[in-house]
XYZ file of C-alpha atoms in Angstrom:
770
model
C 11.664 -9.902 -3.689
C 14.568 -11.537 -5.485
C 13.748 -14.155 -8.078
C 16.242 -16.980 -8.428
C 16.657 -20.264 -10.220
C 15.411 -23.347 -8.422
C 17.299 -26.581 -7.736
C 18.259 -28.775 -10.634
C 18.524 -26.033 -13.254
C 22.243 -25.247 -13.318
C 23.704 -24.686 -16.788
C 26.765 -26.793 -17.449
C 28.852 -23.795 -18.516
C 28.654 -22.022 -15.146
C 31.556 -21.950 -12.739
C 30.942 -21.034 -9.110
C 27.921 -18.958 -10.092
C 29.828 -16.764 -12.588
C 28.855 -16.958 -16.251
C 31.361 -18.115 -18.839
C 30.594 -15.779 -21.724
C 30.215 -16.845 -25.289
C 29.237 -20.443 -24.557
C 25.451 -20.120 -24.724
C 23.984 -21.349 -28.003
C 20.671 -19.687 -27.260
C 21.487 -16.063 -27.877
C 22.029 -15.117 -24.254
C 24.613 -12.472 -25.173
C 22.356 -10.895 -27.777
C 21.364 -7.296 -27.039
C 17.825 -8.269 -27.991
C 17.780 -10.931 -25.296
C 18.864 -8.327 -22.763
C 15.973 -6.200 -24.015
C 13.631 -9.148 -23.562
C 14.849 -9.628 -19.985
C 14.184 -5.931 -19.364
C 10.660 -6.366 -20.748
C 10.202 -9.406 -18.504
C 11.164 -7.370 -15.430
C 8.958 -4.460 -16.468
C 6.064 -6.805 -17.203
C 6.299 -8.377 -13.763
C 6.006 -5.149 -11.794
C 3.316 -3.775 -14.124
C 1.269 -6.973 -13.785
C 1.664 -6.994 -10.009
C 0.563 -3.374 -9.565
C -2.385 -3.586 -11.964
C -3.745 -6.834 -10.535
C -3.331 -5.569 -6.980
C -5.359 -2.469 -7.788
C -8.041 -4.438 -9.649
C -8.488 -6.917 -6.793
C -8.680 -4.175 -4.172
C -11.747 -2.748 -5.928
C -13.602 -6.040 -5.438
C -12.280 -6.642 -1.926
C -12.682 -3.066 -0.558
C -9.210 -3.684 0.770
C -7.159 -2.587 3.734
C -3.590 -3.252 4.898
C -4.255 -6.946 5.585
C -5.871 -7.410 2.163
C -2.867 -5.859 0.436
C -0.523 -8.127 2.370
C -2.501 -11.244 1.408
C -2.567 -10.304 -2.288
C 1.166 -9.577 -2.418
C 1.950 -12.778 -0.512
C -0.108 -14.808 -3.002
C 1.764 -13.239 -5.910
C 5.108 -14.171 -4.359
C 4.003 -17.732 -3.606
C 2.591 -18.232 -7.105
C 5.779 -16.875 -8.636
C 7.828 -19.247 -6.485
C 5.810 -22.143 -7.889
C 6.662 -20.863 -11.353
C 10.359 -20.689 -10.523
C 10.360 -24.257 -9.215
C 8.386 -25.869 -12.054
C 10.058 -23.625 -14.615
C 13.414 -24.937 -13.448
C 12.276 -28.508 -13.988
C 10.995 -27.628 -17.472
C 14.229 -25.851 -18.369
C 16.242 -28.882 -17.298
C 14.135 -31.184 -19.499
C 14.084 -28.869 -22.532
C 16.944 -28.864 -25.015
C 15.942 -25.727 -26.922
C 15.432 -23.284 -24.076
C 14.698 -20.455 -26.484
C 11.499 -22.283 -27.439
C 10.541 -22.611 -23.770
C 11.231 -18.935 -23.094
C 9.096 -17.962 -26.071
C 6.214 -20.204 -24.986
C 6.319 -18.723 -21.486
C 6.415 -15.177 -22.858
C 3.432 -15.870 -25.109
C 1.579 -17.492 -22.210
C 2.264 -14.511 -19.963
C 0.915 -12.180 -22.654
C -2.298 -14.221 -22.884
C -3.038 -14.966 -19.230
C -2.458 -11.426 -17.966
C -5.518 -9.888 -19.706
C -7.487 -12.952 -18.609
C -6.427 -12.334 -14.990
C -7.630 -8.717 -15.172
C -10.968 -9.874 -16.586
C -11.336 -12.525 -13.873
C -10.472 -10.033 -11.116
C -13.454 -7.954 -12.244
C -16.053 -10.684 -12.673
C -15.299 -13.018 -9.761
C -18.251 -11.710 -7.744
C -20.879 -12.508 -10.423
C -19.190 -15.868 -10.998
C -19.416 -16.726 -7.294
C -22.913 -15.300 -6.911
C -21.766 -12.479 -4.609
C -24.072 -9.433 -4.894
C -22.609 -6.097 -5.882
C -21.545 -4.070 -2.868
C -21.217 -7.050 -0.535
C -17.921 -7.425 1.253
C -15.961 -10.681 1.331
C -14.096 -12.314 4.184
C -10.433 -13.103 4.473
C -10.725 -16.775 3.366
C -12.434 -15.687 0.137
C -9.812 -12.989 -0.411
C -7.072 -15.567 0.073
C -8.517 -18.107 -2.376
C -9.791 -15.721 -5.058
C -6.607 -13.667 -5.217
C -4.441 -16.801 -5.375
C -6.290 -18.312 -8.338
C -6.509 -14.964 -10.139
C -2.782 -14.304 -9.720
C -1.504 -17.862 -10.219
C -1.283 -18.029 -14.069
C 0.468 -14.682 -14.557
C 2.782 -15.006 -11.533
C 3.626 -18.612 -12.459
C 4.662 -17.627 -15.995
C 6.724 -14.719 -14.746
C 8.586 -16.870 -12.216
C 9.261 -19.546 -14.836
C 10.552 -16.875 -17.234
C 13.184 -15.810 -14.723
C 14.390 -19.381 -14.282
C 14.522 -20.073 -18.021
C 16.301 -16.771 -18.671
C 18.931 -17.643 -16.084
C 19.672 -20.850 -17.987
C 19.939 -18.987 -21.289
C 22.291 -16.374 -19.841
C 24.198 -19.033 -17.863
C 24.385 -16.500 -15.043
C 22.110 -15.910 -12.113
C 23.745 -12.552 -11.350
C 23.348 -11.126 -14.848
C 19.733 -12.246 -15.082
C 18.991 -10.743 -11.675
C 20.677 -7.442 -12.560
C 18.978 -7.045 -15.969
C 15.563 -7.981 -14.641
C 15.947 -5.574 -11.722
C 16.745 -2.776 -14.166
C 13.604 -3.785 -16.072
C 11.634 -3.600 -12.820
C 12.903 -0.036 -12.298
C 11.821 0.879 -15.830
C 8.447 -0.817 -15.350
C 7.815 1.088 -12.132
C 8.476 4.383 -13.879
C 6.353 3.415 -16.899
C 3.306 2.420 -14.891
C 3.575 5.482 -12.625
C 4.121 8.157 -15.253
C 2.533 6.638 -18.382
C 0.127 3.746 -17.903
C -1.856 4.729 -14.799
C -2.552 8.318 -15.892
C -3.307 7.664 -19.543
C -4.343 4.089 -20.454
C -6.703 1.466 -19.092
C -5.494 -1.788 -17.549
C -6.160 -3.938 -20.628
C -4.289 -1.620 -22.974
C -1.354 -1.457 -20.562
C -0.903 -5.234 -20.438
C -1.481 -5.567 -24.194
C 1.359 -3.104 -24.804
C 3.797 -4.960 -22.560
C 2.691 -8.323 -23.974
C 3.069 -7.135 -27.570
C 6.570 -5.839 -26.840
C 7.600 -9.218 -25.421
C 6.145 -11.128 -28.369
C 7.889 -8.942 -30.941
C 11.217 -9.349 -29.159
C 10.773 -13.138 -29.090
C 9.948 -13.233 -32.793
C 13.051 -11.266 -33.749
C 15.433 -12.905 -31.297
C 16.375 -16.428 -32.268
C 16.965 -17.857 -35.708
C 16.864 -21.314 -34.138
C 13.288 -20.802 -32.976
C 10.938 -23.580 -34.070
C 8.964 -22.649 -37.175
C 5.640 -23.428 -35.568
C 6.453 -20.990 -32.762
C 7.353 -18.299 -35.257
C 4.004 -18.813 -36.932
C 2.182 -18.695 -33.598
C 4.056 -15.542 -32.589
C 3.203 -13.880 -35.883
C -0.464 -14.812 -35.477
C -0.552 -13.508 -31.915
C 1.091 -10.231 -32.920
C -1.378 -9.791 -35.794
C -4.259 -10.626 -33.461
C -3.110 -8.004 -30.951
C -2.793 -5.398 -33.694
C -6.323 -6.276 -34.822
C -7.659 -5.929 -31.282
C -6.072 -2.505 -30.986
C -7.154 -1.146 -34.381
C -10.678 -2.574 -34.193
C -11.369 -1.143 -30.753
C -11.880 -4.585 -29.227
C -9.601 -3.704 -26.324
C -11.966 -0.895 -25.383
C -14.906 -3.284 -25.854
C -13.229 -5.746 -23.474
C -12.794 -2.923 -20.968
C -16.475 -1.927 -21.177
C -17.728 -5.513 -21.057
C -15.726 -6.409 -17.958
C -16.795 -3.211 -16.198
C -20.459 -3.918 -16.947
C -20.166 -7.408 -15.451
C -18.142 -6.192 -12.478
C -20.718 -3.548 -11.537
C -23.646 -5.850 -12.360
C -26.903 -3.798 -12.398
C -25.213 -0.427 -11.930
C -25.200 1.999 -14.861
C -21.520 2.990 -15.093
C -20.929 6.471 -16.523
C -17.201 6.706 -15.860
C -14.435 4.282 -14.915
C -10.945 5.654 -14.330
C -7.743 4.658 -12.588
C -5.930 7.543 -10.975
C -2.445 7.393 -9.523
C -4.008 6.728 -6.130
C -6.983 4.464 -6.774
C -10.001 3.490 -8.858
C -12.847 5.978 -9.395
C -16.226 4.887 -10.747
C -19.324 6.989 -11.329
C -22.706 5.248 -11.571
C -26.153 6.624 -12.340
C -29.556 5.649 -11.049
C -32.779 7.585 -11.713
C -32.192 11.001 -10.193
C -28.925 10.064 -8.479
C -25.180 9.899 -9.132
C -22.903 7.782 -6.932
C -19.122 8.153 -6.900
C -17.119 5.102 -5.794
C -13.493 5.083 -4.687
C -11.830 1.658 -4.751
C -15.301 0.129 -4.721
C -16.584 2.149 -1.738
C -19.249 4.857 -2.216
C -17.976 8.277 -1.129
C -20.356 10.775 -2.778
C -24.108 10.498 -3.426
C -25.611 13.446 -5.263
C -27.886 15.375 -5.531
C -29.583 13.554 -2.630
C -26.908 13.012 0.042
C -27.344 11.816 3.605
C -29.259 14.848 4.923
C -28.550 14.087 8.573
C -24.804 13.926 7.978
C -24.400 16.976 5.722
C -26.678 19.234 7.764
C -25.143 18.296 11.103
C -21.478 18.099 10.170
C -21.657 20.932 7.631
C -23.312 23.427 10.013
C -22.671 22.602 13.664
C -18.903 23.307 13.695
C -19.575 26.705 12.081
C -22.427 27.472 14.489
C -20.148 26.697 17.434
C -17.852 29.461 16.133
C -18.985 33.067 16.631
C -17.735 34.451 13.309
C -16.453 31.771 10.880
C -14.965 33.040 7.639
C -11.941 31.014 6.544
C -12.602 27.271 6.189
C -10.375 24.347 5.245
C -12.171 21.198 4.118
C -10.022 18.078 3.768
C -11.797 15.438 1.675
C -15.476 14.473 1.446
C -16.725 17.923 0.514
C -18.479 17.537 -2.824
C -22.043 16.276 -2.862
C -23.619 18.230 -0.017
C -21.063 19.235 2.608
C -19.749 22.233 0.674
C -23.324 23.311 -0.050
C -24.122 23.396 3.682
C -20.963 25.348 4.509
C -21.738 27.904 1.794
C -25.039 28.696 3.507
C -23.025 30.711 6.022
C -22.423 34.277 4.836
C -18.892 35.585 4.207
C -17.422 32.067 4.327
C -14.678 31.041 1.888
C -13.467 27.442 1.525
C -10.141 25.849 0.653
C -11.018 22.317 -0.462
C -8.544 19.428 -0.838
C -9.079 15.749 -1.643
C -6.914 12.692 -0.946
C -7.120 12.006 -4.688
C -7.438 15.120 -6.881
C -9.059 13.042 -9.629
C -12.145 12.679 -7.436
C -12.760 16.374 -7.986
C -12.209 15.941 -11.726
C -14.715 13.076 -11.773
C -17.308 15.248 -10.037
C -16.669 18.102 -12.458
C -17.003 15.775 -15.443
C -20.279 14.313 -14.114
C -22.054 17.323 -12.644
C -25.545 17.742 -11.328
C -27.238 20.823 -9.949
C -25.762 20.357 -6.467
C -22.127 19.590 -7.318
C -22.007 22.204 -10.093
C -23.150 24.828 -7.608
C -20.525 23.699 -5.090
C -17.450 23.444 -7.293
C -18.160 26.548 -9.392
C -18.795 28.826 -6.446
C -16.346 31.773 -6.379
C -16.067 31.187 -2.621
C -14.599 27.689 -3.115
C -10.877 27.359 -3.839
C -10.044 23.841 -5.057
C -6.529 22.750 -4.097
C -5.219 19.721 -5.975
C -2.771 18.395 -3.420
C -2.627 16.267 -0.306
C -4.082 18.023 2.747
C -1.042 17.407 4.942
C 1.336 18.592 2.239
C -0.795 21.703 1.829
C -0.713 22.514 5.542
C 3.002 21.822 5.925
C 3.858 24.133 3.056
C 1.267 26.865 3.641
C 0.824 29.719 6.106
C -2.889 30.375 5.822
C -4.922 30.411 9.052
C -8.475 29.089 9.385
C -11.445 29.492 11.663
C -12.650 25.929 11.123
C -10.820 22.905 9.696
C -13.046 20.002 8.634
C -11.750 16.436 8.290
C -14.288 14.984 5.867
C -12.963 11.418 6.152
C -15.327 9.368 8.284
C -13.397 6.146 8.790
C -9.849 4.981 9.458
C -9.525 2.046 7.107
C -5.854 2.282 6.155
C -2.569 4.021 6.894
C -3.238 6.773 4.341
C -6.497 7.889 5.985
C -5.094 7.433 9.484
C -2.648 10.320 8.925
C -5.518 12.766 9.506
C -6.414 11.339 12.924
C -3.042 11.356 14.687
C -1.555 13.398 17.486
C 0.944 14.931 15.058
C -1.689 15.989 12.532
C -3.847 17.512 15.251
C -0.844 19.562 16.348
C -0.191 20.639 12.743
C -3.832 21.658 12.281
C -3.701 23.693 15.517
C -0.850 25.763 14.070
C -3.180 26.773 11.233
C -6.181 27.710 13.379
C -6.987 31.303 14.269
C -7.588 32.095 17.968
C -10.819 30.359 18.897
C -10.605 28.148 15.806
C -12.189 24.697 15.686
C -10.987 21.352 14.315
C -13.989 19.179 13.390
C -13.910 15.445 12.716
C -16.157 12.432 13.066
C -15.823 8.714 13.765
C -18.114 5.711 13.708
C -20.233 5.439 16.842
C -23.483 4.239 18.346
C -26.031 5.486 20.870
C -26.884 1.938 21.939
C -23.651 0.004 22.431
C -19.946 0.541 21.825
C -17.928 -2.626 21.279
C -14.439 -2.775 22.758
C -12.827 -2.163 19.382
C -15.098 0.781 18.604
C -14.310 2.167 22.062
C -10.597 1.888 21.376
C -10.806 3.616 17.991
C -12.702 6.558 19.476
C -10.591 6.645 22.645
C -7.223 6.603 20.865
C -8.270 9.508 18.632
C -9.776 11.404 21.573
C -6.605 10.838 23.615
C -4.571 12.250 20.739
C -6.863 15.278 20.405
C -6.559 16.220 24.065
C -2.766 16.412 23.783
C -3.050 19.527 21.596
C -6.505 20.878 22.433
C -7.557 21.625 26.021
C -11.246 21.632 25.103
C -13.032 18.962 23.058
C -16.803 19.003 22.535
C -18.205 15.554 21.811
C -21.576 15.005 20.137
C -22.283 11.249 20.369
C -24.421 9.449 17.822
C -24.220 6.875 15.064
C -21.491 9.189 13.859
C -19.588 10.685 16.798
C -18.553 14.281 16.157
C -15.529 15.827 17.873
C -15.000 19.625 17.901
C -11.580 20.583 19.321
C -10.460 24.095 20.222
C -8.190 26.124 22.468
C -11.223 28.207 23.487
C -13.452 27.154 26.382
C -16.512 28.658 24.672
C -16.885 25.486 22.614
C -17.974 23.637 25.757
C -20.469 26.304 26.776
C -22.381 26.692 23.503
C -25.990 25.771 24.289
C -28.741 24.581 21.924
C -30.438 27.982 22.222
C -27.216 29.803 21.289
C -26.709 27.508 18.278
C -30.312 28.067 17.162
C -29.938 31.840 17.615
C -26.770 31.916 15.481
C -28.465 29.865 12.760
C -31.372 32.290 12.718
C -29.132 35.352 12.703
C -27.106 34.020 9.772
C -30.202 32.998 7.841
C -29.308 29.301 7.817
C -32.177 27.140 6.549
C -32.061 23.407 7.265
C -34.480 20.502 7.696
C -33.110 19.330 11.034
C -31.353 22.027 13.009
C -34.305 23.511 14.867
C -34.225 24.158 18.599
C -35.983 20.939 19.624
C -33.664 18.788 17.507
C -30.602 20.645 18.818
C -31.767 20.034 22.387
C -32.053 16.335 21.590
C -28.732 16.153 19.733
C -26.741 18.164 22.285
C -28.302 16.489 25.338
C -25.540 16.474 28.008
C -26.682 13.048 29.203
C -25.491 11.592 25.891
C -22.020 12.914 26.590
C -22.123 11.411 30.066
C -23.233 8.085 28.587
C -20.429 8.266 26.010
C -17.731 8.804 28.621
C -19.146 6.002 30.759
C -19.145 3.736 27.705
C -15.448 4.461 27.193
C -14.665 2.878 30.554
C -12.014 0.253 29.961
C -10.990 1.739 26.620
C -7.359 2.107 25.627
C -5.183 4.913 26.947
C -2.936 4.754 23.890
C -2.429 7.619 21.482
C -2.933 7.310 17.747
C 0.369 8.558 16.337
C 1.985 8.984 12.942
C 4.679 6.425 13.626
C 2.464 4.172 15.743
C -0.979 4.158 14.079
C -2.908 2.238 16.715
C -6.350 3.200 15.364
C -5.584 1.419 12.086
C -5.110 -1.842 13.957
C -8.404 -1.480 15.840
C -10.229 -0.563 12.621
C -8.745 -3.696 11.043
C -10.015 -5.803 13.957
C -13.488 -4.301 13.513
C -13.465 -5.106 9.790
C -12.225 -8.613 10.419
C -14.907 -9.354 13.015
C -17.527 -8.399 10.444
C -16.229 -10.599 7.624
C -13.910 -13.178 9.260
C -14.920 -13.499 12.925
C -12.877 -16.682 13.397
C -9.669 -14.642 13.239
C -10.861 -12.066 15.743
C -9.252 -13.791 18.713
C -5.891 -14.004 16.973
C -5.889 -10.300 16.074
C -6.965 -9.331 19.583
C -4.030 -11.304 20.999
C -1.546 -9.322 18.896
C -2.356 -6.172 20.829
C -0.968 -7.735 24.007
C 2.455 -8.318 22.458
C 5.121 -5.678 23.094
C 8.764 -5.113 22.270
C 9.956 -6.981 25.365
C 8.018 -10.130 24.477
C 9.285 -10.030 20.882
C 12.888 -9.538 22.047
C 12.661 -12.444 24.494
C 11.198 -14.675 21.783
C 14.064 -13.806 19.413
C 16.674 -14.521 22.085
C 15.099 -17.872 22.961
C 14.832 -18.824 19.298
C 18.472 -17.857 18.753
C 19.598 -20.076 21.615
C 17.506 -23.028 20.362
C 18.842 -22.650 16.812
C 22.397 -22.447 18.177
C 21.964 -25.791 19.934
C 20.439 -27.353 16.813
C 23.108 -26.050 14.440
C 25.917 -27.421 16.608
C 24.733 -30.969 15.845
C 24.277 -30.561 12.095
C 26.844 -31.085 9.368
C 25.185 -28.547 7.088
C 25.299 -25.831 9.748
C 26.889 -23.190 7.492
C 24.238 -23.631 4.810
C 21.414 -23.424 7.309
C 22.888 -20.421 9.102
C 23.382 -18.704 5.743
C 19.775 -19.396 4.771
C 18.648 -17.913 8.076
C 20.686 -14.776 7.355
C 19.020 -14.423 3.961
C 15.627 -14.944 5.634
C 16.285 -12.002 7.955
C 17.648 -9.966 5.034
C 14.449 -10.597 3.075
C 12.518 -9.557 6.184
C 14.680 -6.427 6.463
C 14.265 -5.516 2.797
C 10.484 -5.707 2.767
C 9.966 -4.059 6.151
C 12.450 -1.214 5.670
C 10.845 -0.376 2.317
C 7.365 -0.290 3.869
C 8.577 1.773 6.843
C 10.364 4.347 4.701
C 7.413 4.636 2.325
C 5.022 5.081 5.231
C 7.314 7.642 6.901
C 7.573 9.593 3.651
C 3.772 9.762 3.429
C 3.505 10.870 7.042
C 6.095 13.628 6.820
C 5.439 15.042 3.363
C 1.954 13.914 2.324
C 0.704 11.238 -0.017
C 2.671 12.200 -3.150
C 2.276 9.201 -5.431
C 4.735 10.305 -8.104
C 7.551 10.664 -5.606
C 6.702 7.410 -3.838
C 6.919 5.587 -7.188
C 10.261 7.251 -7.838
C 11.567 6.241 -4.403
C 10.686 2.590 -5.016
C 12.516 2.801 -8.349
C 15.533 4.247 -6.522
C 15.418 1.263 -4.149
C 15.429 -1.166 -7.089
C 18.241 0.781 -8.753
C 20.296 0.381 -5.578
C 19.586 -3.361 -5.600
C 20.726 -3.642 -9.229
C 23.861 -1.629 -8.480
C 24.743 -3.873 -5.534
C 24.316 -7.020 -7.588
C 26.454 -5.676 -10.422
C 29.196 -4.629 -7.991
C 29.508 -8.161 -6.629
C 29.346 -9.738 -10.086
C 32.116 -7.478 -11.393
C 34.316 -7.777 -8.286
C 36.414 -10.922 -8.709
C 38.086 -10.338 -5.320
C 34.770 -10.783 -3.517
C 34.987 -14.577 -3.877
C 38.269 -14.699 -1.923
C 36.880 -12.871 1.102
C 33.189 -13.709 0.811
C 32.701 -14.697 4.464
C 34.400 -11.554 5.796
C 32.459 -9.313 3.419
C 29.215 -11.058 4.327
C 29.789 -10.537 8.055
C 30.629 -6.900 7.396
C 27.433 -6.458 5.386
C 25.362 -8.047 8.141
C 26.832 -5.632 10.684
C 26.230 -2.727 8.301
C 22.560 -3.733 7.924
C 22.175 -3.821 11.733
C 23.661 -0.345 12.091
C 21.793 1.004 9.060
C 18.476 -0.152 10.538
C 19.220 1.692 13.770
C 20.369 4.708 11.753
C 17.025 4.743 9.927
C 15.234 4.788 13.283
C 17.367 7.729 14.383
C 16.818 9.684 11.170
C 13.059 9.094 11.295
C 13.070 10.265 14.915
C 14.922 13.478 13.987
C 12.460 14.069 11.163
C 9.524 13.621 13.512
C 10.977 15.891 16.208
C 12.631 18.628 14.160
C 10.924 18.520 10.772
C 14.057 17.575 8.838
C 12.099 16.766 5.705
C 13.565 16.245 2.295
C 13.278 14.061 -0.734
C 17.110 13.708 -0.979
C 17.245 12.149 2.511
C 14.618 9.551 1.647
C 16.248 8.917 -1.726
C 19.557 8.125 -0.016
C 17.884 5.784 2.494
C 15.988 3.923 -0.237
C 19.107 3.566 -2.404
C 21.288 2.296 0.448
C 18.592 -0.212 1.479
C 18.451 -1.607 -2.043
C 22.235 -1.576 -2.342
C 22.639 -3.707 0.783
C 20.188 -6.308 -0.499
C 21.832 -6.375 -3.913
C 25.288 -6.849 -2.373
C 24.386 -9.569 0.097
C 22.497 -12.038 -2.054
C 25.295 -12.847 -4.570
C 27.778 -13.065 -1.691
C 25.544 -15.569 0.070
C 25.400 -17.607 -3.123
C 29.190 -17.796 -3.331
C 29.545 -18.873 0.293
C 26.852 -21.497 -0.148
C 28.591 -22.845 -3.251
C 31.791 -23.096 -1.267
C 30.069 -25.634 0.969
C 30.189 -28.251 -1.808
C 26.737 -27.400 -3.090
C 25.554 -27.039 -6.652
C 24.279 -23.721 -7.920
C 20.765 -25.110 -8.133
C 20.737 -26.188 -4.499
C 22.181 -22.863 -3.375
C 19.686 -20.803 -5.336
C 16.744 -22.909 -4.224
C 17.595 -22.715 -0.527
C 18.401 -19.009 -0.547
C 15.336 -18.181 -2.636
C 13.051 -19.997 -0.203
C 14.620 -18.188 2.752
C 14.395 -14.773 1.101
C 10.811 -15.435 -0.007
C 9.697 -16.484 3.471
C 11.311 -13.455 5.121
C 9.754 -10.972 2.707
C 6.378 -12.702 2.871
C 6.322 -12.572 6.682
C 7.267 -8.890 6.732
C 4.668 -8.033 4.086
C 1.872 -9.744 6.006
C 2.837 -8.477 9.452
C 3.919 -4.903 8.710
C 0.502 -3.282 8.439
C -1.191 -5.625 10.910
C 1.283 -5.734 13.791
C 4.649 -4.034 13.464
C 3.640 -0.506 12.425
C 0.351 -0.089 14.366
C 1.254 -2.027 17.533
C 5.016 -1.710 17.964
C 5.512 1.458 15.940
C 8.400 2.484 13.695
C 11.123 2.731 16.345
C 10.406 -0.582 18.074
C 10.092 -2.266 14.670
C 13.565 -1.046 13.701
C 14.902 -2.513 16.939
C 13.236 -5.851 16.160
C 14.780 -5.921 12.672
C 18.211 -5.060 14.068
C 17.870 -7.769 16.717
C 16.843 -10.337 14.099
C 19.825 -9.465 11.911
C 22.179 -9.586 14.893
C 20.771 -12.987 15.838
C 21.299 -14.451 12.375
C 24.788 -12.945 12.237
C 25.823 -14.557 15.514
C 24.479 -17.916 14.338
C 26.411 -17.584 11.079
C 29.665 -16.717 12.864
C 29.208 -19.598 15.310
C 28.604 -22.011 12.428
C 31.849 -20.921 10.775
C 33.794 -21.432 14.003
C 32.223 -24.825 14.557
C 33.137 -25.712 10.991
C 36.747 -24.672 11.542
């Protein structure tokens, strides 16, 4: 999101939004001040990413949780921009104000990390208990407010010092690019959260101390004391003590052996007498050496016993801690094992017990440190059985392994008679409508690629898919005979238990229970199962919102299009009667541009994950490319003095380009999905152009707004609010409605229609004005 100065904060030496150089008495042209602006931009993105990750551990988050946290950051930063503008207007020595805000940001950021870890003990919430959406909304807002407020106020104050909104925006955007690269390639892999924010805070304090000779003496003393205090904390090991103390309080009575942040998430290992538990983003994923016997014995053996001669096995996630051990009981079997996050495997290796050591050091287990989809897309190996060890569809990342497209990809890597095995949440007593829909959408997607699917209902429904009819005919006696022949020893899988578990009446009951379930497919570019899983989660923790989420499923592209057309007509009638019609129409255009910017970034990121695998390093680089494009667009407008003469024409042209670019993105994504036209260069170009369009349009909008006899403060305030609201709406709705319900292609059409609507309103306002 763009950060801009709020009303009432326009420097007197600014003409039509373009800085008059050399007139700022505050050091705005100093190279060190430019460095400080870069640090401010880097600090903002680093703070946002770290706090998001920390809060997700406590919230056990999903797509809606992420949207709420990001929305709260944006809102809190907007408050900072507004109040910071008022403070800047009242303050004569703005260098003092900037320094105070920088020092405050350096102090409150570690405090926010600490609070994000201990909020459950403070509120009396037991460890391991989930929290509802209202609690997520309130807790995340108050945790984020101090840091986001300071960062927003810093942008406003810096704009006053530079006497140029465009230059401040460009420099801070470049800092955001640098910050994204730093946190991706340096901070996340190598340092803890506290050390990361202490480094960025120390850099800002040092720059402030060296920057202005006119700085108040008391502030210089305070800065020196803070810098010395930070050095002391680092050299004395107090930063590490703060890390350990906050972890101990966060995990309450758990004995934490290891706490690490990988590129993908948070991994914690705890120890109880005779047991190790591995948590991923706060959720337990491995319990060893005493796992869930029912799960590991059933899911680890039955798919192999349904196959006459299994040898080559692919296990995607969830293998360590029992599942691999069960698979290895079968003679002549070799396993390729991948995890969503390779550091999970490292955590297990670093905290071994008898079971996991046996599993991961077996010569028959080949550990592959890459995303499962990426591995399949780039490999040629064929398998007899492919296991999907993920048991739930809680977010878009996990959903990729339960889609029609993935099932087709897995089929290409199965030998004749091979089996794809997966499991979903179920029940032998009652299936709610949402649980029906999750199971049905995945089953519908399976049957597209596999003519035969064997279902074993239970508290965990197992699905075995194959191109061979024999999978349907395997009887309990045949399964028991194969287990005996192979020398498989288990606690459960005896003939009587197999007869109970494979009772055909359970399958009949399951199919009857699916009556009235959805006929939709769960697809890569339309992840319907994610939406239903979100509804299930929400009914557990925030049942009051269940009706609203259920109603979203009934909304289609046609209804959205009609609503946009009706809204356009109503706004057209309203604008005709207003004197400020150009300003309002321009604000509406920036609202839809903010909506476009957020949604196109989320769609491209999601598409990249779907087509190539979850490659965090490249995703971080793509986001940096987007920000680089935004900075380039802003600088082009700032440097182009001819843009002011033809601002309206250029703005209309940009609006039309955004409409066509959105449709082009839909077409390119379609070609990728149909013909496998994958490539990092293609995504890089799309991300850069998206950022470039945003960077070009915002300064142009400012110039047009100023031409309507408005001050710079009024223009920036109105456009900022519009951009903020558009991005906020897209961030909240993308993972909840647009991607899972409408899908990528329909969402692109909605964005194009919104942009076309705002463009027509803008053109009509200009004509009415003439």
